[in-house]
Coordinates of C-alpha atoms and ligand atoms in Angstrom, one line a residue:
X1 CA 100.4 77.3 86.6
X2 CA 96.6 77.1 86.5
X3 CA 94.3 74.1 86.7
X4 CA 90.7 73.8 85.3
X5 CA 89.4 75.1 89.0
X6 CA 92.1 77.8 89.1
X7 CA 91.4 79.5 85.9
X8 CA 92.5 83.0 86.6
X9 CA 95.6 82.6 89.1
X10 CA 97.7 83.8 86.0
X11 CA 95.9 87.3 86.5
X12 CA 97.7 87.9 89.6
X13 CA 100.9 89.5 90.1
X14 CA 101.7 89.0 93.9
X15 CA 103.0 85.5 94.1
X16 CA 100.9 85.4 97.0
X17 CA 97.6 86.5 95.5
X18 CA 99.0 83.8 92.3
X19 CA 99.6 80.7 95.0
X20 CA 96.4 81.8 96.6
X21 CA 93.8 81.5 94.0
X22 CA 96.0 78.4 92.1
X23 CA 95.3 76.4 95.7
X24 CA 91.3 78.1 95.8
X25 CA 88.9 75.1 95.6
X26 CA 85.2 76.0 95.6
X27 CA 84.5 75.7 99.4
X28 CA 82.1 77.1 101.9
X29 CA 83.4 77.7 106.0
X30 CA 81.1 76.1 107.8
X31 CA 82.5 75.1 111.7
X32 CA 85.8 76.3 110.8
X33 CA 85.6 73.5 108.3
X34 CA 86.4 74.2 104.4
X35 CA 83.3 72.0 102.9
X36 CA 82.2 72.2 99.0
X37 CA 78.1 72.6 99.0
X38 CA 75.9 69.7 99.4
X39 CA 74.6 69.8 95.9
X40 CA 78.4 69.9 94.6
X41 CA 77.2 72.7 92.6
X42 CA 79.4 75.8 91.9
X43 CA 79.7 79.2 90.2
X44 CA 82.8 81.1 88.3
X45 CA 83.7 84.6 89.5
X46 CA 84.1 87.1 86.8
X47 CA 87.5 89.8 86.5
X48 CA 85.8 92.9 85.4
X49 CA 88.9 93.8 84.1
X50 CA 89.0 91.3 81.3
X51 CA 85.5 89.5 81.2
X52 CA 87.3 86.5 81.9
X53 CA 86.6 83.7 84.7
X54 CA 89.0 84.8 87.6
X55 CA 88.0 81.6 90.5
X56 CA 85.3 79.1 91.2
X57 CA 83.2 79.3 94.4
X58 CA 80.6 77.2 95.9
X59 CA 77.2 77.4 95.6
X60 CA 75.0 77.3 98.8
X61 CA 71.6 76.4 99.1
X62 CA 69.0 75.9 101.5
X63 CA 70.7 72.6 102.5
X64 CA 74.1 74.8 103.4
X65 CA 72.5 77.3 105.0
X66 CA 71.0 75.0 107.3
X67 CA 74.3 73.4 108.8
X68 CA 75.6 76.7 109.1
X69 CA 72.6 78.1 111.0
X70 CA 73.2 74.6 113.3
X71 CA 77.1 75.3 113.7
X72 CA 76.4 79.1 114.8
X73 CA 73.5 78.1 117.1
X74 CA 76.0 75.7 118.5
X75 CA 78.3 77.9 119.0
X76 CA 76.0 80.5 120.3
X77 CA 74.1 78.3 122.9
X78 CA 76.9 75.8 124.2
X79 CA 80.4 77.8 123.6
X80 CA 82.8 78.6 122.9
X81 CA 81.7 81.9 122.1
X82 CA 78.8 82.8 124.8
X83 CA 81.4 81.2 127.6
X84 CA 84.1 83.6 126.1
X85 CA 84.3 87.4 128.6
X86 CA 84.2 91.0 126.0
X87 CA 87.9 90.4 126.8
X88 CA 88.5 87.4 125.7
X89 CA 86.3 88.1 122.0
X90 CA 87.7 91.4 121.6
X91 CA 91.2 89.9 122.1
X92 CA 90.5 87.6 118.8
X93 CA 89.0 90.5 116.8
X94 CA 92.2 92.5 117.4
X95 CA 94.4 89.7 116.6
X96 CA 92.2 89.7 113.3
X97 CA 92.3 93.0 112.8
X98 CA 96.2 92.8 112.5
X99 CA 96.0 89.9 110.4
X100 CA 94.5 92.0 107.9
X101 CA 96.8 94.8 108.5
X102 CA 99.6 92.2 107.9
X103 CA 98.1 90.4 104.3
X104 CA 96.9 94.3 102.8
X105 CA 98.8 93.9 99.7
X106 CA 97.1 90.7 99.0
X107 CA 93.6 91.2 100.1
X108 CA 93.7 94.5 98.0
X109 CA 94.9 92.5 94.8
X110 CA 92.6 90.1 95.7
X111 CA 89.9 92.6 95.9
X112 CA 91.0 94.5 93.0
X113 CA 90.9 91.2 90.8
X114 CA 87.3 90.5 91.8
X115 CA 85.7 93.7 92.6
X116 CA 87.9 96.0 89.5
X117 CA 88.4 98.7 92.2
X118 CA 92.0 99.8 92.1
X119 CA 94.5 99.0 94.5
X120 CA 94.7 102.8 96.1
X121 CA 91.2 102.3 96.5
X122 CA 90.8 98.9 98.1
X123 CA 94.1 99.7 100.4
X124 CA 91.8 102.6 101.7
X125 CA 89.0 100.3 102.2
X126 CA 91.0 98.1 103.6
X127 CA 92.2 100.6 106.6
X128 CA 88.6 101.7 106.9
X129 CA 87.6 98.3 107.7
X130 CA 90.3 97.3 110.0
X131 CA 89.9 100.6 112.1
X132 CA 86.6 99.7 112.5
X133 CA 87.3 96.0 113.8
X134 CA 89.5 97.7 116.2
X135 CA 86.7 100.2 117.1
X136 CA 84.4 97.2 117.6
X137 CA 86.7 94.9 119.4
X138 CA 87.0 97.8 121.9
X139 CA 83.5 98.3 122.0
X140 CA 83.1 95.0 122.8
X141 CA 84.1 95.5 126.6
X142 CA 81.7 98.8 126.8
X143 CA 78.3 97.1 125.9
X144 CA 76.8 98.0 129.6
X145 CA 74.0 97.0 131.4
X146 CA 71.3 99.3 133.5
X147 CA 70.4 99.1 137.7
X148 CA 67.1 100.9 137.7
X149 CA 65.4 102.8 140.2
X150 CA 63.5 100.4 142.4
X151 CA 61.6 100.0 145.8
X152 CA 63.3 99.5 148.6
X153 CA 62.3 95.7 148.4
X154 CA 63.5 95.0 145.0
X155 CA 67.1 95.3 142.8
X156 CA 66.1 95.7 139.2
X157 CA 68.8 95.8 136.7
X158 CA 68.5 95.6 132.7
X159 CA 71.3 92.9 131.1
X160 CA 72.2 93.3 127.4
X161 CA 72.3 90.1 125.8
X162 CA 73.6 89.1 122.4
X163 CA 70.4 88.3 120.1
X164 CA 71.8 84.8 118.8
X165 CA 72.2 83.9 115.2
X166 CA 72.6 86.8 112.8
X167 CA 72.4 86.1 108.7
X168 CA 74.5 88.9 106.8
X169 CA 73.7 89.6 103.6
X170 CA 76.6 91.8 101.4
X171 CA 76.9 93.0 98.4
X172 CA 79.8 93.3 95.6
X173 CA 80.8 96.9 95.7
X174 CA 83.3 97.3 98.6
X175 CA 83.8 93.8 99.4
X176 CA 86.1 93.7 102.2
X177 CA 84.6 96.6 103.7
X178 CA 81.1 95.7 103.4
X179 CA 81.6 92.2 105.2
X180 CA 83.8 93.3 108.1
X181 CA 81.2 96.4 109.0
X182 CA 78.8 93.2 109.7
X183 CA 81.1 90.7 111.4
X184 CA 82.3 93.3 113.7
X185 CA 79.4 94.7 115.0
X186 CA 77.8 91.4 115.1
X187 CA 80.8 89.2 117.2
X188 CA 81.5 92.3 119.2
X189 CA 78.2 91.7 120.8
X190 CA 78.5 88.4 121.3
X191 CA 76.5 87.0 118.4
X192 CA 77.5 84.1 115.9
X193 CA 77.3 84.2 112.2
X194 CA 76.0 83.3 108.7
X195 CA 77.8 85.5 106.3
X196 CA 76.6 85.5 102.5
X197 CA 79.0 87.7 100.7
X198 CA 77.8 88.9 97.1
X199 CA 78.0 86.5 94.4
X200 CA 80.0 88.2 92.1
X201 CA 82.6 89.0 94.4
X202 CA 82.8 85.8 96.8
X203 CA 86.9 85.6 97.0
X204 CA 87.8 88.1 100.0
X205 CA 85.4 87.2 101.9
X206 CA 86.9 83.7 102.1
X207 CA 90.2 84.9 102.3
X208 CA 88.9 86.7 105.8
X209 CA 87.4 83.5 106.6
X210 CA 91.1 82.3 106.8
X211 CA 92.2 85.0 109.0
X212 CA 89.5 85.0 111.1
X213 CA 90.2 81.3 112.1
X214 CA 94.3 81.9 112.6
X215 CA 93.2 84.9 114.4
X216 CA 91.7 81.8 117.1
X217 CA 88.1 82.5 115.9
X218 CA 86.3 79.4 117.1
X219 CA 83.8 77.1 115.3
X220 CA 80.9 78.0 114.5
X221 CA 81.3 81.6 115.5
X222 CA 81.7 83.2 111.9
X223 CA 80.0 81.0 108.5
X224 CA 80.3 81.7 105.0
X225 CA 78.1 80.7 102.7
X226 CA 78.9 81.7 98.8
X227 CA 76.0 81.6 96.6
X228 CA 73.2 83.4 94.8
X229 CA 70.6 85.7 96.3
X230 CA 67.2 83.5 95.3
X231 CA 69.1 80.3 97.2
X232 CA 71.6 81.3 99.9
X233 CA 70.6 84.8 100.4
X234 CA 66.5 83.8 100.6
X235 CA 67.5 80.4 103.0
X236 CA 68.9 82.7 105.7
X237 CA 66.1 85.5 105.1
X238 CA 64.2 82.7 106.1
X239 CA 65.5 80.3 108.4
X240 CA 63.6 79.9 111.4
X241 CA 66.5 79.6 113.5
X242 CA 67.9 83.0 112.5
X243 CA 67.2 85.7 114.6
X244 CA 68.5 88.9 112.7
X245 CA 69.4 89.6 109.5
X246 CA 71.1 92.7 108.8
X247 CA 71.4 93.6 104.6
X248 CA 73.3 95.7 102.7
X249 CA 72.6 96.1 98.9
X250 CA 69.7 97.2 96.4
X251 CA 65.9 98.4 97.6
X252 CA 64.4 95.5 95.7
X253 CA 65.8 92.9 97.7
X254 CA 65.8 94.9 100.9
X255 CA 62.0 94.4 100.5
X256 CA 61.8 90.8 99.7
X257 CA 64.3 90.4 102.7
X258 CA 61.7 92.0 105.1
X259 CA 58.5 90.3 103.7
X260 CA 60.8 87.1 104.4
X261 CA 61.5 88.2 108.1
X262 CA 57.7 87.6 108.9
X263 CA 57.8 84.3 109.3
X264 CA 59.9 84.4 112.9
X265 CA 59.5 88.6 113.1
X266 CA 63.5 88.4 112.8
X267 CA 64.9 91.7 113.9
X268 CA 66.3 93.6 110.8
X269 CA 68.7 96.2 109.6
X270 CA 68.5 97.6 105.9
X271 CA 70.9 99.1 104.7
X272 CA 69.7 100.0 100.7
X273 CA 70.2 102.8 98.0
X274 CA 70.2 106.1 97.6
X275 CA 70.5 109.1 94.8
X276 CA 72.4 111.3 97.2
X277 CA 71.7 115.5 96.2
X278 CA 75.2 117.0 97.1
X279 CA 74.5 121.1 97.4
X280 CA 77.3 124.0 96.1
X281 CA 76.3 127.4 96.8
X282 CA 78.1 130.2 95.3
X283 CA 80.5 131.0 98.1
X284 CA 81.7 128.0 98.6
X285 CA 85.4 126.8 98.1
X286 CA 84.8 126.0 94.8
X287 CA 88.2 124.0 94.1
X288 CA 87.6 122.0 97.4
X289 CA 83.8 121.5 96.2
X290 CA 84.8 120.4 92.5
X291 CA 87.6 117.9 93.3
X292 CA 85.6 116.2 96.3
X293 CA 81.9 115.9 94.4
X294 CA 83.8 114.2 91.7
X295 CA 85.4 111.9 94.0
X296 CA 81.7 111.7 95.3
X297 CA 80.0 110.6 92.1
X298 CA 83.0 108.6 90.8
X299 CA 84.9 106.8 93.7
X300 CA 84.8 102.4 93.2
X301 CA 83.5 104.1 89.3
X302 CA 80.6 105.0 91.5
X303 CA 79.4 101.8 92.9
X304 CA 79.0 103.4 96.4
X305 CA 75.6 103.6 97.8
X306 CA 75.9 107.3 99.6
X307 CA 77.6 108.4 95.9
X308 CA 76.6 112.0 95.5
X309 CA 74.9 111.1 92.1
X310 CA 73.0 114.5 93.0
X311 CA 75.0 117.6 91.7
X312 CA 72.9 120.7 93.2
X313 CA 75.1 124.2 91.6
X314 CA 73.6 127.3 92.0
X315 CA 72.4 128.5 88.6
X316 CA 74.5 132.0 88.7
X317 CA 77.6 129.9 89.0
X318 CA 76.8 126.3 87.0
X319 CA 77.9 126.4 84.0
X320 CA 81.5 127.2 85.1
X321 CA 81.3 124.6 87.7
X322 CA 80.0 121.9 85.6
X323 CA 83.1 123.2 83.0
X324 CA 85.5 122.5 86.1
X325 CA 84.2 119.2 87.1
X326 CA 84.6 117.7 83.3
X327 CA 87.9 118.7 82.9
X328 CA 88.4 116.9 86.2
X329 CA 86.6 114.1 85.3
X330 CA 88.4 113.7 82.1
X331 CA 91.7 113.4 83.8
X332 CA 90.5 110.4 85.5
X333 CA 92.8 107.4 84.0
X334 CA 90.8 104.4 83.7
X335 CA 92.3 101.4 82.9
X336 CA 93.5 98.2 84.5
X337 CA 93.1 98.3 88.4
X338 CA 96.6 96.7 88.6
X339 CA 98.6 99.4 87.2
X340 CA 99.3 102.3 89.9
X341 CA 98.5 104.5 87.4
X342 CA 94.9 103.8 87.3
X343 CA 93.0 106.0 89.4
X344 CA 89.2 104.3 88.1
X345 CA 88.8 100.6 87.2
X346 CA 86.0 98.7 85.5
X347 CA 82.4 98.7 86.5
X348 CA 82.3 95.1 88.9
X349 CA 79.7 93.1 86.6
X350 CA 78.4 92.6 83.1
X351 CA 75.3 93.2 84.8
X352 CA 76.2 96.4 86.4
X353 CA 77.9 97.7 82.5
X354 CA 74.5 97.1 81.0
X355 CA 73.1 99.1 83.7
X356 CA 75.0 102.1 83.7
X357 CA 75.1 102.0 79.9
X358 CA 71.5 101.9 79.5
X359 CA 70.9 105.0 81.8
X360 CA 73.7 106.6 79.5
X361 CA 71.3 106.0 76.9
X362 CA 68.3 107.2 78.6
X363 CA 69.9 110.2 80.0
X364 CA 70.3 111.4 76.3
X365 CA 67.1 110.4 75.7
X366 CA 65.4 112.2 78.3
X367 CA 67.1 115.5 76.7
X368 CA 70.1 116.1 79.3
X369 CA 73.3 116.9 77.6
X370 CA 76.7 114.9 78.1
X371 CA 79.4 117.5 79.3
X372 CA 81.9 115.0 79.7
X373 CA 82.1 111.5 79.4
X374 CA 79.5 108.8 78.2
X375 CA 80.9 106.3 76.4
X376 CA 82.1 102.8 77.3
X377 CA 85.9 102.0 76.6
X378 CA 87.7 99.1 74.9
X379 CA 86.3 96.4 74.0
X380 CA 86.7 94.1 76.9
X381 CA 86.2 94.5 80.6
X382 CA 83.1 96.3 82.1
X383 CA 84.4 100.0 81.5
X384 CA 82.8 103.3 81.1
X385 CA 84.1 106.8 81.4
X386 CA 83.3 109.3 83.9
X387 CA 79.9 110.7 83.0
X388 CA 78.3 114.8 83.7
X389 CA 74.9 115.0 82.4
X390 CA 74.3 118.3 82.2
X391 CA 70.8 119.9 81.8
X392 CA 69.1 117.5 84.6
X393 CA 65.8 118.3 85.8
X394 CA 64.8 116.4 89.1
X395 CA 62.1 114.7 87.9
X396 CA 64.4 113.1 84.9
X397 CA 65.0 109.1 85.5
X398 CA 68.6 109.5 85.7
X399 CA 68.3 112.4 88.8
X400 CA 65.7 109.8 90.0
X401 CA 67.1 106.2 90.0
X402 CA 69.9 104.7 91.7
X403 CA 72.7 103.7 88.4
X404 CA 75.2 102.9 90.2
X405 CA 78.1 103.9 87.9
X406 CA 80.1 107.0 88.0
X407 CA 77.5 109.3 86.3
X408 CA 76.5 112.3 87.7
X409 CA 73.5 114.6 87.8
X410 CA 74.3 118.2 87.5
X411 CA 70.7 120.2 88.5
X412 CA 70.3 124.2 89.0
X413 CA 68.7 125.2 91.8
X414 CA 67.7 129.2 92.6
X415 CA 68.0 129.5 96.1
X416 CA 68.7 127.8 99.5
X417 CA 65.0 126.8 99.6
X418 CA 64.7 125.5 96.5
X419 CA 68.0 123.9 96.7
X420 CA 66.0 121.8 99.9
X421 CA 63.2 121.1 98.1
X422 CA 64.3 119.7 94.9
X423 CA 66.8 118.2 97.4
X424 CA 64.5 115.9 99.2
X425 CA 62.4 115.3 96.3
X426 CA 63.3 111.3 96.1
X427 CA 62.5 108.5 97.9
X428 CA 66.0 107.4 99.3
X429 CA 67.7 109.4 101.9
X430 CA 70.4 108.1 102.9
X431 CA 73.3 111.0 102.5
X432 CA 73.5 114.5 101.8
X433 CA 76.3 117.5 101.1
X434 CA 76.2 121.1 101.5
X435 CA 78.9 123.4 100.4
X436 CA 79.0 127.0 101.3
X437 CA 81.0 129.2 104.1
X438 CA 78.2 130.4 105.5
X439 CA 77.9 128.9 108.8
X440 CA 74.1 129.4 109.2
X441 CA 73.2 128.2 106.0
X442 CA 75.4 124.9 106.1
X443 CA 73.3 124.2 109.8
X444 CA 70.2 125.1 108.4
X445 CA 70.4 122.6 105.1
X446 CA 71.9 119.8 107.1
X447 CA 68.8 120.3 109.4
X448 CA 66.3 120.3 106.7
X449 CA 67.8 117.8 104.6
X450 CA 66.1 114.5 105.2
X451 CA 68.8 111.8 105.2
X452 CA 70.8 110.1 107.7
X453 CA 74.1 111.4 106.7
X454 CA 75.0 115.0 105.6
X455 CA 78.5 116.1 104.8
X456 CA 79.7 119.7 105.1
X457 CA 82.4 120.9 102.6
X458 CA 83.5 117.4 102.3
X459 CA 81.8 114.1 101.2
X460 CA 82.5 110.1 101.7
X461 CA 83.2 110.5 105.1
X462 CA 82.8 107.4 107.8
X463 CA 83.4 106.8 110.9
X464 CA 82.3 104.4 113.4
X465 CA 81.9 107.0 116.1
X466 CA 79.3 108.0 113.7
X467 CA 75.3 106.1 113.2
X468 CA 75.1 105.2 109.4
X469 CA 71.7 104.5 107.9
X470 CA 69.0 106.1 105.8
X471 CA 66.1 108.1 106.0
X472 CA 62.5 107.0 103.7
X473 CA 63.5 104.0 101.1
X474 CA 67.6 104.0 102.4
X475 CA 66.8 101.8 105.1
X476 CA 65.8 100.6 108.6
X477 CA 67.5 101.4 111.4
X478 CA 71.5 102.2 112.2
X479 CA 75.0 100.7 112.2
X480 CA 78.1 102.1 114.1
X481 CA 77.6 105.4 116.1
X482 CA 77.6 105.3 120.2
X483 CA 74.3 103.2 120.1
X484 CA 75.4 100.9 117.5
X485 CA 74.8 97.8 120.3
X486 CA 71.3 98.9 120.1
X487 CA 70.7 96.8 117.1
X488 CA 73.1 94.1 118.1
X489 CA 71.3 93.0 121.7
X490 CA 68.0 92.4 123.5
X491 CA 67.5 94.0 126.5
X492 CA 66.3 91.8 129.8
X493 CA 65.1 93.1 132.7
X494 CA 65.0 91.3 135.9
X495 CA 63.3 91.6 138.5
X496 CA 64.9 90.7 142.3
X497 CA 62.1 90.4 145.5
X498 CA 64.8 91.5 148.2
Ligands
NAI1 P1 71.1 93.0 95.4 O1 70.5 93.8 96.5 O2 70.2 92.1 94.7 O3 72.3 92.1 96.0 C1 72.9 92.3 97.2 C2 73.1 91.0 98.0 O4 71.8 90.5 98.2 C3 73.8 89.9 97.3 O5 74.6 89.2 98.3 C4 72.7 89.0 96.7 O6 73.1 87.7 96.5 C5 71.7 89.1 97.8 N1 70.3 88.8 97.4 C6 69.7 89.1 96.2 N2 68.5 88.7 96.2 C7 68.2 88.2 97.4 C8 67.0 87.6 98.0 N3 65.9 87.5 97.4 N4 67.1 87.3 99.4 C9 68.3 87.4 100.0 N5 69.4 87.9 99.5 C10 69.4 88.3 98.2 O7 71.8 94.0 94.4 P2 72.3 93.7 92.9 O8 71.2 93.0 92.2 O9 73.6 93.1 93.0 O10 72.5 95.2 92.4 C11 71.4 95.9 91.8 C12 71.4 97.3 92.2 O11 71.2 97.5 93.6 C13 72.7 98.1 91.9 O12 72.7 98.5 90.6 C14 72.6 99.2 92.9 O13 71.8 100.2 92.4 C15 71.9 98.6 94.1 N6 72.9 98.2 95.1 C16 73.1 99.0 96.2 C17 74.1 98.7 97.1 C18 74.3 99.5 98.3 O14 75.4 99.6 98.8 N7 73.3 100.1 98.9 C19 75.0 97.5 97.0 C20 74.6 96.7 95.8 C21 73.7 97.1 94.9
MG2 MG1 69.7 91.6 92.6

């Protein structure tokens, strides 16, 4: 049964996922309170799948943003969460951490109805994000301090403090994923919270937000504000009273985000594009290398910022490569994210389809050949096949510009040093493959490659044991890896007169 504010419940075939988004009413979590905005105003959320209005959400403003920056200073200054031990917090972000565990069928439908990734895909999201949570609520307790050398008439030690308030900013591609690598990091160091999930993909976010508080999050600690980048999203880039913002999404706003940081010199983390050159030599494992770069371009239909849009072969062995690859691509079944036989979904916006079909368009108009692929399918939804351009030169737009849909690049190189110089030619750098046996040579590229991740004989591997971020125009600074506190605290040093 669906009401005017629960338009696309029908869509869902857990009862669960049904019940849920029947009961949704367009609310923000602001104090572990479920408010609507200030202004009343709201937006729909789009299925990919169908075009169709799935939910309603809330639309914060400045207004919003401000009670939520006042809830999480709260929280932050008086308690509950700066009077709670590493213990204690990392306790709760376990508990939450099962709690997701416990509702992955859901979230993943949830997901799959918002987003259009399939439900494979968002279950292995899914795990990726809760073993992080549990990596961070164990990190939690290992965020230590420093005695330093001193004079015999002084103890000097360095604390680590929590920074305060921290505004995340998320985008729509992995949802779930994208929001719990920020609230992890950011509790487990013992900061509050104003989360801003992506507008077009709002509904999982919330759904945490419902876990997090059964979990025994307590107020204030963890906000979410639904709403649009210009209002929500430039409020907390903002607010005075915000003193981090760490972003994920699109170089454009990245920018805008740090121009915006001035005002109080908030500390930042960017996390932004990339056009990610992923290297086969000629004795690599070429089955290995053919099945995992697709997987690289094509994965979430290639909405993935370290995508391996790239596609480096060797010209002695290219054109049977590229011959591989599109047969490969062209068993991909794309189709409804809800059927287990899907293995891609829909593109996650009308605004994303227009994009990805207009750099279809201008790769054939820049003279690169289609080798498999290239069209858009159906007539409703936001799909496109898998796409290998063939007959790339670097300097093309479509080897140049992040489009974010699964169309890949395939470029000849020569040699190994031409292979690092058309390589680096761009201005993102955030990952990087290399696919060869030869020990020396893998070493040497992953040296001279300039972005923050390289892969060898694999690709689209994460860990939080391992700093992600980007080189040039990926990014400032790092998340996860064994300094991942770094950009989570302050550093104090006191001084003691024995
Ligand atoms: P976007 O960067 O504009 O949106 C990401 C998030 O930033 C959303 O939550 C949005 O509401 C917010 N935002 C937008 N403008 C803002 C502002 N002025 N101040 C504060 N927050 C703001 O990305 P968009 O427009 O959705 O996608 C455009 C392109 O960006 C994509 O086609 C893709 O190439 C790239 N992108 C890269 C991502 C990545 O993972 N690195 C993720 C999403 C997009
Ligand atoms: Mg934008």
């Amino acid at each position: 049964m669906t009401t005017a504010l629960a338009p696309g419940a029908d869509l869902a075939r857990n009862p669960k996922v049904r019940q849920w988004l029947a009961d949704h009413r367009p609310v923000l979590l602001i104090d572990n309170e479920w408010v609507p905005a200030k202004s009343g105003k709201t937006f729909e959320t789009i299925n990919p799948t169908n075009g169709q209005v799935l939910s309603i959400a809330a639309e914060a403003d400045r207004a919003d943003v401000d009670e939520a920056v006042k809830a999480a200073g709260r929280a932050f200054t008086e308690g509950p969460w700066s009077k709670m031990g590493p213990g204690e917090k990392a306790r709760i972000l376990r508990t939450f951490a099962g709690l997701i565990e416990a509702n992955v069928d859901e979230l993943a439908e949830l997901e799959a109805l918002d987003n259009g990734m399939t439900l494979a895909t968002a279950k292995a999201f899914i795990s990726v994000a809760v073993e992080s949570l549990y990596y961070f609520a164990g990190a939690a307790q290992q965020i230590f301090g420093q005695t330093a050398p001193s004079a015999p008439t002084n103890f000097n030690y360095v604390l680590r403090e929590p920074i305060g308030v921290v505004g995340a900013i998320t985008p729509w591609n992995a949802p779930i994923c994208a929001n719990i690598w920020k609230i992890a990091p950011i509790l487990a160091a013992g900061n509050t919270m104003v989360l801003k999930p992506a507008e077009q993909t709002p509904l999982t976010a919330l759904r945490l937000g419902e876990l997090a508080i059964e979990a025994g999050l307590p107020a204030g600690v963890l906000n979410i504000v639904t709403g649009f980048g210009p209002g929500a999203g430039s409020a907390i880039a903002e607010h005075p009273q915000i003193d981090k913002v760490t972003f994920t999404g699109s170089v454009e706003t990245g920018r805008s985000i740090l121009h915006a940081s001035t005002g109080n010199l908030k500390r930042i983390t960017l996390e932004l594009g990339g056009k990610s050159p992923n290297i086969v030599f000629p004795d690599a494992d070429m089955s290995s290398a053919v099945a995992t770069s697709l997987a690289g371009f094509a994965t979430i239909s290639g909405q993935v910022c370290v995508a391996g849009t790239r596609l480096f072969v060797q010209q002695d062995v290219k054109d049977e490569f590229v011959e591989n690859l599109s047969t490969f691509a062209a068993g991909i079944k794309v189709g409804d994210p809800l059927d287990p036989e899907t293995t891609m979904g829909p593109l996650a916006s009308k605004e994303q389809f227009d994009r990805v079909t207009g750099y279809l368009d201008v790769g054939r108009a820049e003279g690169a050949s289609v080798a498999v692929g290239g069209e858009v399918i159906g007539d409703q939804g936001y799909f496109v096949q898998p796409t290998v351009f063939d007959g790339v030169r670097n300097d093309m737009r479509i080897a140049q510009e992040e489009i974010f849909g699964p169309v890949v690049s395939v470029i000849p190189f020569s040699d190994e040093y031409d292979a690092v110089l058309q390589g680096n030619d761009t201005t993102y750098g955030l990952a990087a493959a290399v696919w060869t046996r030869d020990v020396s040579r893998a070493h040497t590229v992953a040296r001279r490659i300039k972005a923050g991740t390289v892969w060898i004989n694999t690709y689209l591997e994460l860990d939080p044991t391992m700093p992600f971020g980007g080189y040039k125009q990926s990014g400032i600074g790092r998340e996860f890896g064994a300094n991942w506190y770094q950009h989570y605290t302050e550093e104090k040093s006191v001084f003691l007169k024995l």
